[in-house]
Each structure stands twice: as structure tokens, then as C-alpha cells.
Amino acid sequence: MRSKPIVRLLAGIAALVALASPAAARERADLLIRNANVVDVANARILSGQAVAVRGDTIVAVGPDSTIARGYESDRNVNAAGKFVMPGLWDMHMHFGGGAELANENKALLPLYVANGVTTVRDCAADISEFVLAWRSDVAAGKLLGPTIYTSGPKLEGYKPIWKGTLEVGTPAEVDAALDKLQAMKVDFVKITDNTLKPNIFLYAVKEAKRRGLRTSAHTPYALTIEQAADDGLSSVEHIDYLIKAGSPKEAEIGKLYAAGKMTYGAASEAFVDSFDPVYARGVYRTLAAKGIYVTPTLNMGRILAYLDREDHSKDPDLAYIGPGLRKTYDWRVERAAKATPDQVAARHREYELSKKVLPMLVEAGIPILAGTDAGYLNSFNYPGEGLHEELERYVEAGLTPQQALVTATITGPAFLGHSDRYGGLAGGKAADILILDANPLKDIKATRAIGGVVLHGKWLDRAALDGLLEQAKAGAAR
Ligand SMILES: [Zn+2]
């Protein structure tokens, strides 16, 4: 009887001690990143003295280091003092492909993306979708190390296009059947290109995809204006040259001549460049922004192709990561470029230089930009992972601030695909896809290359682990 109040008293003291003592109240985390400078990309600022707590594949808390340390404990603590922590990078335009015989060479590129800080890729169609869909699920299930994959599956094209592995459509019924097939494959968006696709079928496909709740990315047929495509619901324009076209007051007129067979594709492209008018273009870009269209410039790919005449890529160190079969697919563009006349070469240089001027105009008009490389088979010397850092550097060369460039690789991708709730920043509830950098990327965009470690779907990969992935990729490519 007498001991009861004492027991109560002791229990009370124990409870008070538990409340006051941080150790007893701490929650478990699988990983704690301590003393970090968090890069708040959206607000262009650095929050210093922060900690990030990760559980499973999710960030559970971000806040002042002392607060997080009071609330969480972990067996794995990464000291990020002096480092900069930001969300993983998204490459919103790349390709897996080159035929089933190159499937393994494509698969070997997955760790290369991760080693370069790219934690998500958007596959903009190719000819090996059955493999890509399997990798997409295996990565999501944690069975395969690689970036999160979003894919269009095979793209829509007209009859007998130059591209392999496409869904060839020439009637609305064929478009319906193709979209049924893509929906059965659970694709993440629909890619449409214009090599032989009839303009009316293009517009039907865009409208029908939208009606079914699918996002569309496209090369728009020259016979249509970009505004027409946007009016019918096109979600994104791939490649900035289509925005040069949109910025020409003669866009419709040149498009009609091309459609009537009175102008070649090359001549029409040059005519768009020559008739581009910045004042007119600004108005069109504001209209396109209001219609909600996104643009993936693939600026670096444009630069590589434009300057194949004067740049020798045969000794690029990154070739060591590319398998022999994929390297062989690079020849197509190199051979095509070698056949160009001096006038055609000059026209390509002109087009690229104009593209650089167009990019900041798009940003100023409020068009969301998606960073994408176009890396993959056929696209010469544009290297998986590495290419995204080059793309961001091209943006800054063209006049974007480092922050504007970072937005294109972290925030607009998730927004385009409808995943902003889970991606696009470092905060509780967001995916644990994190880069730890040695320098501040808001000051110098090249800092995105200074990767000290990557958290991929919650899994910590230090520099040694990333170097191991690079070595593995090199050994695989040499075989
Ligand atoms: Zn592409």
C-alpha cells in the first residue's frame, strides 16, 4: 500500500525524463544527412545548417540540424558540412532503343545515369518498349539499380516512317486502336512524330489522347502551326527548332508550301530561321504559355549536330561508357552531316545560334522548360547522364540563370507528368532522390557535376559506390 504513491512518483519522473530527453523520444530514420546546405531551387536560396531524414524511399523531415537530430536517430549518418544538397536530376528526353539485340547495352546505361546524378528519365519512344516496360517495373520494385523510368512506349507515326518500332496510323480508327494498345501498356505519356504522319491525323491523335487523359509530346507536322497543335491540346513540343518555326510570321505560309510539295523539309526549316521575328515571336510565346504548353529544347543535341563539321568527337572520354552496338548507331548522323554542303552547314550554325536566343525568350514568356538530352541510340556523342549537365550549361550560356536551369531539371519534369506532390523539392513526403554536391549550383551550374553522393530511392550511394558504377559501365561497354 505504501509503495504505490512512490511507484506513481517514479513513473511520473520517468515520463518527465523521457519527454525532456531527446534520445528516448527519437524516431528511427534509415538515413540522416546532417549539417547540410539545402538548395531550395524553387525560391533560389540556400538554407544552411539543415538535416534531412530519410525512411524507406521517402524524405520524412527536413529542418534545422538540431531540431532534426532531436527528433530522429539513424545508424547511417552522412556529414554534409560544407556540401550542397538538392533533388536528383530529371532527363526529360532520352531514348532507349536500337533493336532487341542492343537491349543489354541499353540496360547497361541505367547505372550511368545514376552515377551522373540523374535519378529519373523520360524515354521518348523507341523500338524496345517491352524491355523498357520491364525495367520500369524492376526499378520501381527495387530489383534493378537505375533511374525511375517514365516511357511513352512506341510512338505514333504515319505509314512507313524512317523510324523503326512505331505504331503506324493513317485513320482515326487506327489512332484509337494504337491508343488502346498504349493504355494497355500503361504508358506514362504519348509521343507523336511527323515523319509521314498526316496533319489531320496528328490533330486527331492529340485530341483523342487528351480526351483519354493522356499527355502528348510531339514533333509537329510543318503543315500545322504550333498554336494549332496547342489549341487541340498538345502538352509539349520536343526540340527548340519548332519554336523558331512558331516565331516566324510566315509559319503558316511556309507550312502550306511544304505541304504542297513546293518546298523541301530542309528549305522550309531554313525559311523559318530566315523569317524569324523576335517581336512577333514574343507574342506567340506568350499565347503558347497561356495555353499551358511545355517545351523540351534539347539544345545541346542541336549544338552537337550543328557543329559536327568542326568538332572531332572520336576521342570523347565518355565513348568508353557506350557499348559497340550503340556506338555504331552514331554513324548515321555523322555520315549524314559529312554529306552537307557548305551552305547547309552554315544554315545549321545559324539555326543553333538562333535557338540560343529563343530559349530565354521562352522562359520570359512563361513557358515551362523541360531539360532533356535526346541521349540514346542514333543521337551521336550525346552521353547518358553526362549530357544532362551539358544541357544545363548550354541553358546558362544562352542566358538563363543557374536557378532557372535547375528548375528545368528538378521541378518542371514532375509538374509535366503530374507528380509534383512527390518530386521537385526536398521536404517531408517527397521522394528520397537526392544529390550531395561539393559546390553551390545556384552560383555555378557546373556544380551539378561535383557529386559527392546520391540518394537513389532512399538508398545511399557514396562517391566510391558511384565510381564503382562508372567502372562497371566501362567494363560492360568494353566487352
Ligand atoms: Zn528524341
mmCIF file of C-alpha atoms in Angstrom, residues 147-444:
data_model
loop_
_atom_site.group_PDB
_atom_site.id
_atom_site.type_symbol
_atom_site.label_atom_id
_atom_site.label_comp_id
_atom_site.label_asym_id
_atom_site.label_seq_id
_atom_site.Cartn_x
_atom_site.Cartn_y
_atom_site.Cartn_z
ATOM 1 C CA PRO A 147 16.721 5.954 -62.521
ATOM 2 C CA THR A 148 12.927 5.971 -62.238
ATOM 3 C CA ILE A 149 11.680 5.450 -65.786
ATOM 4 C CA TYR A 150 8.733 7.125 -67.465
ATOM 5 C CA THR A 151 8.078 5.972 -71.009
ATOM 6 C CA SER A 152 5.838 6.711 -73.968
ATOM 7 C CA GLY A 153 6.111 3.174 -75.304
ATOM 8 C CA PRO A 154 6.225 3.094 -79.125
ATOM 9 C CA LYS A 155 5.429 6.408 -80.761
ATOM 10 C CA LEU A 156 2.659 7.233 -83.211
ATOM 11 C CA GLU A 157 3.746 7.885 -86.789
ATOM 12 C CA GLY A 158 2.333 7.771 -90.307
ATOM 13 C CA TYR A 159 2.782 4.846 -92.669
ATOM 14 C CA LYS A 160 6.334 3.642 -93.433
ATOM 15 C CA PRO A 161 8.294 6.277 -91.482
ATOM 16 C CA ILE A 162 12.108 6.299 -91.214
ATOM 17 C CA TRP A 163 11.761 5.288 -87.538
ATOM 18 C CA LYS A 164 11.538 1.648 -86.509
ATOM 19 C CA GLY A 165 9.153 0.152 -83.986
ATOM 20 C CA THR A 166 6.429 2.807 -84.278
ATOM 21 C CA LEU A 167 2.649 2.428 -84.303
ATOM 22 C CA GLU A 168 1.744 3.413 -87.866
ATOM 23 C CA VAL A 169 -1.556 5.281 -88.100
ATOM 24 C CA GLY A 170 -3.373 6.824 -91.042
ATOM 25 C CA THR A 171 -7.019 6.862 -89.934
ATOM 26 C CA PRO A 172 -8.860 7.873 -86.746
ATOM 27 C CA ALA A 173 -9.755 4.195 -86.164
ATOM 28 C CA GLU A 174 -6.066 3.288 -86.290
ATOM 29 C CA VAL A 175 -5.277 6.061 -83.814
ATOM 30 C CA ASP A 176 -7.987 4.728 -81.477
ATOM 31 C CA ALA A 177 -6.541 1.214 -81.702
ATOM 32 C CA ALA A 178 -2.989 2.491 -81.127
ATOM 33 C CA LEU A 179 -4.069 4.478 -78.046
ATOM 34 C CA ASP A 180 -5.934 1.400 -76.720
ATOM 35 C CA LYS A 181 -2.697 -0.536 -77.071
ATOM 36 C CA LEU A 182 -0.628 2.175 -75.337
ATOM 37 C CA GLN A 183 -3.126 2.397 -72.487
ATOM 38 C CA ALA A 184 -2.959 -1.383 -72.071
ATOM 39 C CA MET A 185 0.833 -0.983 -71.765
ATOM 40 C CA LYS A 186 0.204 1.703 -69.090
ATOM 41 C CA VAL A 187 2.472 4.219 -70.809
ATOM 42 C CA ASP A 188 3.199 7.493 -69.000
ATOM 43 C CA PHE A 189 2.511 9.765 -71.997
ATOM 44 C CA VAL A 190 2.115 9.565 -75.774
ATOM 45 C CA LYS A 191 4.853 10.522 -78.246
ATOM 46 C CA ILE A 192 3.861 11.580 -81.750
ATOM 47 C CA THR A 193 6.261 12.394 -84.602
ATOM 48 C CA ASP A 194 5.737 13.871 -88.018
ATOM 49 C CA ASN A 195 7.922 11.987 -90.487
ATOM 50 C CA THR A 196 5.000 10.628 -92.548
ATOM 51 C CA LEU A 197 2.011 11.369 -90.273
ATOM 52 C CA LYS A 198 -0.849 13.275 -91.927
ATOM 53 C CA PRO A 199 -1.582 16.623 -90.210
ATOM 54 C CA ASN A 200 -5.294 15.856 -89.689
ATOM 55 C CA ILE A 201 -4.431 12.507 -88.100
ATOM 56 C CA PHE A 202 -1.850 14.266 -85.905
ATOM 57 C CA LEU A 203 -4.532 16.633 -84.603
ATOM 58 C CA TYR A 204 -6.974 13.769 -84.104
ATOM 59 C CA ALA A 205 -4.345 11.855 -82.082
ATOM 60 C CA VAL A 206 -3.600 14.879 -79.876
ATOM 61 C CA LYS A 207 -7.312 15.493 -79.213
ATOM 62 C CA GLU A 208 -8.158 11.864 -78.598
ATOM 63 C CA ALA A 209 -5.180 11.364 -76.259
ATOM 64 C CA LYS A 210 -6.275 14.431 -74.298
ATOM 65 C CA ARG A 211 -9.848 13.135 -74.104
ATOM 66 C CA ARG A 212 -8.432 9.941 -72.580
ATOM 67 C CA GLY A 213 -6.406 11.914 -70.029
ATOM 68 C CA LEU A 214 -3.014 11.196 -71.652
ATOM 69 C CA ARG A 215 -0.239 13.793 -72.017
ATOM 70 C CA THR A 216 1.260 14.202 -75.505
ATOM 71 C CA SER A 217 4.763 15.160 -76.655
ATOM 72 C CA ALA A 218 5.418 15.776 -80.304
ATOM 73 C CA HIS A 219 7.297 16.812 -83.367
ATOM 74 C CA THR A 220 4.540 18.880 -85.021
ATOM 75 C CA PRO A 221 3.975 18.482 -88.792
ATOM 76 C CA TYR A 222 5.179 21.553 -90.720
ATOM 77 C CA ALA A 223 1.726 21.908 -92.298
ATOM 78 C CA LEU A 224 0.320 22.879 -88.872
ATOM 79 C CA THR A 225 1.231 25.879 -86.762
ATOM 80 C CA ILE A 226 2.416 25.188 -83.221
ATOM 81 C CA GLU A 227 -0.543 27.244 -81.994
ATOM 82 C CA GLN A 228 -2.955 24.897 -83.818
ATOM 83 C CA ALA A 229 -1.332 21.924 -82.097
ATOM 84 C CA ALA A 230 -1.544 23.702 -78.729
ATOM 85 C CA ASP A 231 -5.200 24.594 -79.345
ATOM 86 C CA ASP A 232 -6.015 20.921 -79.838
ATOM 87 C CA GLY A 233 -4.310 20.061 -76.565
ATOM 88 C CA LEU A 234 -0.679 19.161 -77.318
ATOM 89 C CA SER A 235 1.153 19.034 -73.962
ATOM 90 C CA SER A 236 4.780 19.526 -75.019
ATOM 91 C CA VAL A 237 6.837 20.483 -78.042
ATOM 92 C CA GLU A 238 10.054 18.481 -78.359
ATOM 93 C CA HIS A 239 13.088 20.376 -79.751
ATOM 94 C CA ILE A 240 13.504 24.132 -79.842
ATOM 95 C CA ASP A 241 13.581 24.405 -83.656
ATOM 96 C CA TYR A 242 9.771 24.078 -83.600
ATOM 97 C CA LEU A 243 9.723 27.285 -81.526
ATOM 98 C CA ILE A 244 11.803 29.036 -84.184
ATOM 99 C CA LYS A 245 9.096 27.935 -86.617
ATOM 100 C CA ALA A 246 6.409 29.307 -84.269
ATOM 101 C CA GLY A 247 8.314 32.611 -84.109
ATOM 102 C CA SER A 248 8.151 33.168 -87.860
ATOM 103 C CA PRO A 249 5.297 35.408 -89.105
ATOM 104 C CA LYS A 250 5.416 33.209 -92.237
ATOM 105 C CA GLU A 251 4.911 29.970 -90.297
ATOM 106 C CA ALA A 252 1.567 29.092 -91.922
ATOM 107 C CA GLU A 253 2.611 30.239 -95.397
ATOM 108 C CA ILE A 254 5.864 28.198 -95.396
ATOM 109 C CA GLY A 255 3.978 25.228 -93.909
ATOM 110 C CA LYS A 256 1.489 25.335 -96.807
ATOM 111 C CA LEU A 257 4.309 25.396 -99.402
ATOM 112 C CA TYR A 258 5.937 22.415 -97.702
ATOM 113 C CA ALA A 259 2.643 20.503 -97.501
ATOM 114 C CA ALA A 260 2.023 21.185 -101.201
ATOM 115 C CA GLY A 261 5.416 19.690 -102.056
ATOM 116 C CA LYS A 262 6.753 23.058 -103.272
ATOM 117 C CA MET A 263 9.484 23.179 -100.622
ATOM 118 C CA THR A 264 11.736 20.527 -99.108
ATOM 119 C CA TYR A 265 11.844 19.970 -95.355
ATOM 120 C CA GLY A 266 15.352 21.482 -95.229
ATOM 121 C CA ALA A 267 14.354 24.546 -97.252
ATOM 122 C CA ALA A 268 11.296 25.084 -95.036
ATOM 123 C CA SER A 269 13.464 24.846 -91.885
ATOM 124 C CA GLU A 270 15.837 27.464 -93.299
ATOM 125 C CA ALA A 271 12.926 29.688 -94.302
ATOM 126 C CA PHE A 272 11.614 29.610 -90.705
ATOM 127 C CA VAL A 273 15.045 30.699 -89.420
ATOM 128 C CA ASP A 274 15.399 33.447 -92.047
ATOM 129 C CA SER A 275 11.922 34.884 -91.411
ATOM 130 C CA PHE A 276 12.075 34.651 -87.578
ATOM 131 C CA ASP A 277 10.903 37.900 -85.969
ATOM 132 C CA PRO A 278 11.626 38.392 -82.241
ATOM 133 C CA VAL A 279 8.780 40.849 -81.666
ATOM 134 C CA TYR A 280 6.231 38.587 -83.342
ATOM 135 C CA ALA A 281 7.765 35.542 -81.613
ATOM 136 C CA ARG A 282 7.367 37.043 -78.121
ATOM 137 C CA GLY A 283 3.635 37.443 -78.729
ATOM 138 C CA VAL A 284 3.295 33.848 -79.928
ATOM 139 C CA TYR A 285 5.280 32.518 -76.953
ATOM 140 C CA ARG A 286 3.014 34.348 -74.504
ATOM 141 C CA THR A 287 -0.008 32.821 -76.245
ATOM 142 C CA LEU A 288 1.552 29.342 -76.084
ATOM 143 C CA ALA A 289 2.392 29.851 -72.398
ATOM 144 C CA ALA A 290 -1.240 30.753 -71.709
ATOM 145 C CA LYS A 291 -2.308 27.518 -73.438
ATOM 146 C CA GLY A 292 -0.153 25.565 -70.979
ATOM 147 C CA ILE A 293 2.340 24.070 -73.415
ATOM 148 C CA TYR A 294 5.768 22.823 -72.236
ATOM 149 C CA VAL A 295 8.955 22.829 -74.323
ATOM 150 C CA THR A 296 11.898 20.407 -74.240
ATOM 151 C CA PRO A 297 14.631 22.354 -76.085
ATOM 152 C CA THR A 298 17.313 19.579 -76.378
ATOM 153 C CA LEU A 299 19.661 22.500 -77.019
ATOM 154 C CA ASN A 300 22.891 20.544 -76.595
ATOM 155 C CA MET A 301 21.823 17.961 -79.186
ATOM 156 C CA GLY A 302 21.210 20.841 -81.603
ATOM 157 C CA ARG A 303 24.692 22.170 -80.869
ATOM 158 C CA ILE A 304 26.398 18.802 -81.320
ATOM 159 C CA LEU A 305 24.701 18.228 -84.683
ATOM 160 C CA ALA A 306 25.252 21.804 -85.865
ATOM 161 C CA TYR A 307 28.985 21.663 -85.210
ATOM 162 C CA LEU A 308 29.819 18.107 -86.337
ATOM 163 C CA ASP A 309 31.736 19.824 -89.174
ATOM 164 C CA ARG A 310 34.335 21.299 -86.839
ATOM 165 C CA GLU A 311 34.313 19.145 -83.696
ATOM 166 C CA ASP A 312 36.039 15.778 -83.582
ATOM 167 C CA HIS A 313 34.280 13.503 -81.093
ATOM 168 C CA SER A 314 36.276 10.371 -81.858
ATOM 169 C CA LYS A 315 38.321 10.779 -78.669
ATOM 170 C CA ASP A 316 35.458 11.756 -76.318
ATOM 171 C CA PRO A 317 36.258 10.041 -72.993
ATOM 172 C CA ASP A 318 32.569 9.226 -72.496
ATOM 173 C CA LEU A 319 32.614 6.927 -75.549
ATOM 174 C CA ALA A 320 34.171 4.406 -73.152
ATOM 175 C CA TYR A 321 30.755 4.018 -71.479
ATOM 176 C CA ILE A 322 28.869 3.285 -74.697
ATOM 177 C CA GLY A 323 28.639 -0.278 -75.988
ATOM 178 C CA PRO A 324 29.893 -1.079 -79.508
ATOM 179 C CA GLY A 325 26.404 -1.636 -80.938
ATOM 180 C CA LEU A 326 25.115 1.709 -79.680
ATOM 181 C CA ARG A 327 28.305 3.445 -80.824
ATOM 182 C CA LYS A 328 27.654 2.057 -84.309
ATOM 183 C CA THR A 329 24.222 3.735 -84.385
ATOM 184 C CA TYR A 330 26.011 7.101 -84.033
ATOM 185 C CA ASP A 331 27.383 6.716 -87.589
ATOM 186 C CA TRP A 332 24.064 7.571 -89.216
ATOM 187 C CA ARG A 333 24.127 11.246 -88.209
ATOM 188 C CA VAL A 334 27.888 11.565 -88.693
ATOM 189 C CA GLU A 335 27.604 10.259 -92.261
ATOM 190 C CA ARG A 336 24.607 12.493 -92.944
ATOM 191 C CA ALA A 337 26.470 15.546 -91.606
ATOM 192 C CA ALA A 338 29.510 14.729 -93.751
ATOM 193 C CA LYS A 339 27.328 14.988 -96.871
ATOM 194 C CA ALA A 340 26.141 18.515 -96.044
ATOM 195 C CA THR A 341 27.078 21.326 -98.434
ATOM 196 C CA PRO A 342 28.844 24.446 -97.047
ATOM 197 C CA ASP A 343 25.515 26.295 -97.347
ATOM 198 C CA GLN A 344 23.726 23.608 -95.324
ATOM 199 C CA VAL A 345 26.470 23.677 -92.685
ATOM 200 C CA ALA A 346 26.186 27.470 -92.422
ATOM 201 C CA ALA A 347 22.396 27.168 -92.144
ATOM 202 C CA ARG A 348 22.781 24.695 -89.247
ATOM 203 C CA HIS A 349 25.119 27.041 -87.407
ATOM 204 C CA ARG A 350 22.627 29.884 -87.938
ATOM 205 C CA GLU A 351 19.769 27.758 -86.625
ATOM 206 C CA TYR A 352 21.690 26.815 -83.473
ATOM 207 C CA GLU A 353 22.744 30.399 -82.755
ATOM 208 C CA LEU A 354 19.107 31.490 -83.123
ATOM 209 C CA SER A 355 17.978 28.637 -80.794
ATOM 210 C CA LYS A 356 20.201 30.101 -78.068
ATOM 211 C CA LYS A 357 18.399 33.440 -78.414
ATOM 212 C CA VAL A 358 14.972 31.777 -78.406
ATOM 213 C CA LEU A 359 15.423 29.867 -75.122
ATOM 214 C CA PRO A 360 15.455 32.911 -72.788
ATOM 215 C CA MET A 361 12.510 34.343 -74.742
ATOM 216 C CA LEU A 362 10.501 31.192 -73.937
ATOM 217 C CA VAL A 363 11.362 31.442 -70.236
ATOM 218 C CA GLU A 364 10.499 35.131 -70.184
ATOM 219 C CA ALA A 365 7.133 34.357 -71.805
ATOM 220 C CA GLY A 366 6.392 31.868 -69.017
ATOM 221 C CA ILE A 367 6.689 28.591 -70.954
ATOM 222 C CA PRO A 368 7.867 25.793 -68.622
ATOM 223 C CA ILE A 369 11.097 24.270 -69.935
ATOM 224 C CA LEU A 370 11.910 20.571 -69.591
ATOM 225 C CA ALA A 371 15.612 19.693 -69.509
ATOM 226 C CA GLY A 372 16.203 16.800 -71.880
ATOM 227 C CA THR A 373 19.219 15.467 -73.718
ATOM 228 C CA ASP A 374 17.914 13.265 -76.551
ATOM 229 C CA ALA A 375 20.694 10.877 -75.457
ATOM 230 C CA GLY A 376 20.461 7.313 -76.681
ATOM 231 C CA TYR A 377 20.855 5.297 -79.861
ATOM 232 C CA LEU A 378 21.289 7.274 -83.115
ATOM 233 C CA ASN A 379 21.993 10.511 -81.263
ATOM 234 C CA SER A 380 25.729 10.845 -81.640
ATOM 235 C CA PHE A 381 28.040 11.941 -78.837
ATOM 236 C CA ASN A 382 25.222 12.897 -76.527
ATOM 237 C CA TYR A 383 26.083 10.856 -73.481
ATOM 238 C CA PRO A 384 23.644 9.360 -70.945
ATOM 239 C CA GLY A 385 23.875 11.235 -67.651
ATOM 240 C CA GLU A 386 26.756 13.473 -68.665
ATOM 241 C CA GLY A 387 24.607 15.012 -71.416
ATOM 242 C CA LEU A 388 22.175 16.497 -68.898
ATOM 243 C CA HIS A 389 24.942 18.540 -67.236
ATOM 244 C CA GLU A 390 25.954 19.801 -70.683
ATOM 245 C CA GLU A 391 22.345 20.664 -71.453
ATOM 246 C CA LEU A 392 22.105 22.769 -68.266
ATOM 247 C CA GLU A 393 25.399 24.508 -69.112
ATOM 248 C CA ARG A 394 24.029 25.359 -72.582
ATOM 249 C CA TYR A 395 20.984 26.956 -70.898
ATOM 250 C CA VAL A 396 23.199 29.198 -68.773
ATOM 251 C CA GLU A 397 25.357 30.060 -71.826
ATOM 252 C CA ALA A 398 22.104 31.042 -73.577
ATOM 253 C CA GLY A 399 21.272 33.480 -70.768
ATOM 254 C CA LEU A 400 19.284 31.564 -68.148
ATOM 255 C CA THR A 401 20.331 31.936 -64.525
ATOM 256 C CA PRO A 402 21.645 28.775 -62.836
ATOM 257 C CA GLN A 403 18.402 28.704 -60.827
ATOM 258 C CA GLN A 404 16.264 28.829 -63.984
ATOM 259 C CA ALA A 405 18.358 25.985 -65.396
ATOM 260 C CA LEU A 406 17.951 23.903 -62.207
ATOM 261 C CA VAL A 407 14.162 24.377 -62.308
ATOM 262 C CA THR A 408 14.076 22.672 -65.734
ATOM 263 C CA ALA A 409 15.801 19.567 -64.335
ATOM 264 C CA THR A 410 14.023 19.242 -60.985
ATOM 265 C CA ILE A 411 10.618 20.975 -60.928
ATOM 266 C CA THR A 412 9.063 21.130 -64.410
ATOM 267 C CA GLY A 413 9.510 17.400 -65.151
ATOM 268 C CA PRO A 414 7.407 16.278 -62.186
ATOM 269 C CA ALA A 415 4.893 19.053 -62.955
ATOM 270 C CA PHE A 416 4.569 17.879 -66.575
ATOM 271 C CA LEU A 417 3.909 14.287 -65.549
ATOM 272 C CA GLY A 418 1.611 15.228 -62.654
ATOM 273 C CA HIS A 419 3.951 14.124 -59.848
ATOM 274 C CA SER A 420 4.718 17.427 -58.110
ATOM 275 C CA ASP A 421 3.348 16.035 -54.847
ATOM 276 C CA ARG A 422 6.213 13.534 -54.681
ATOM 277 C CA TYR A 423 9.056 15.304 -56.536
ATOM 278 C CA GLY A 424 10.524 18.724 -57.188
ATOM 279 C CA GLY A 425 11.986 19.645 -53.818
ATOM 280 C CA LEU A 426 13.398 18.454 -50.514
ATOM 281 C CA ALA A 427 10.653 18.239 -47.884
ATOM 282 C CA GLY A 428 8.812 15.704 -45.766
ATOM 283 C CA GLY A 429 6.755 13.384 -48.003
ATOM 284 C CA LYS A 430 8.915 13.862 -51.099
ATOM 285 C CA ALA A 431 10.843 11.042 -52.778
ATOM 286 C CA ALA A 432 14.315 10.421 -51.371
ATOM 287 C CA ASP A 433 16.159 11.109 -54.643
ATOM 288 C CA ILE A 434 18.899 13.466 -53.501
ATOM 289 C CA LEU A 435 22.257 14.756 -54.735
ATOM 290 C CA ILE A 436 25.053 15.884 -52.418
ATOM 291 C CA LEU A 437 27.266 18.379 -54.226
ATOM 292 C CA ASP A 438 30.648 19.843 -53.316
ATOM 293 C CA ALA A 439 29.711 23.330 -54.556
ATOM 294 C CA ASN A 440 26.699 25.635 -54.831
ATOM 295 C CA PRO A 441 24.798 25.033 -58.115
ATOM 296 C CA LEU A 442 22.880 28.333 -57.737
ATOM 297 C CA LYS A 443 26.226 30.125 -58.150
ATOM 298 C CA ASP A 444 27.769 27.959 -60.836
#
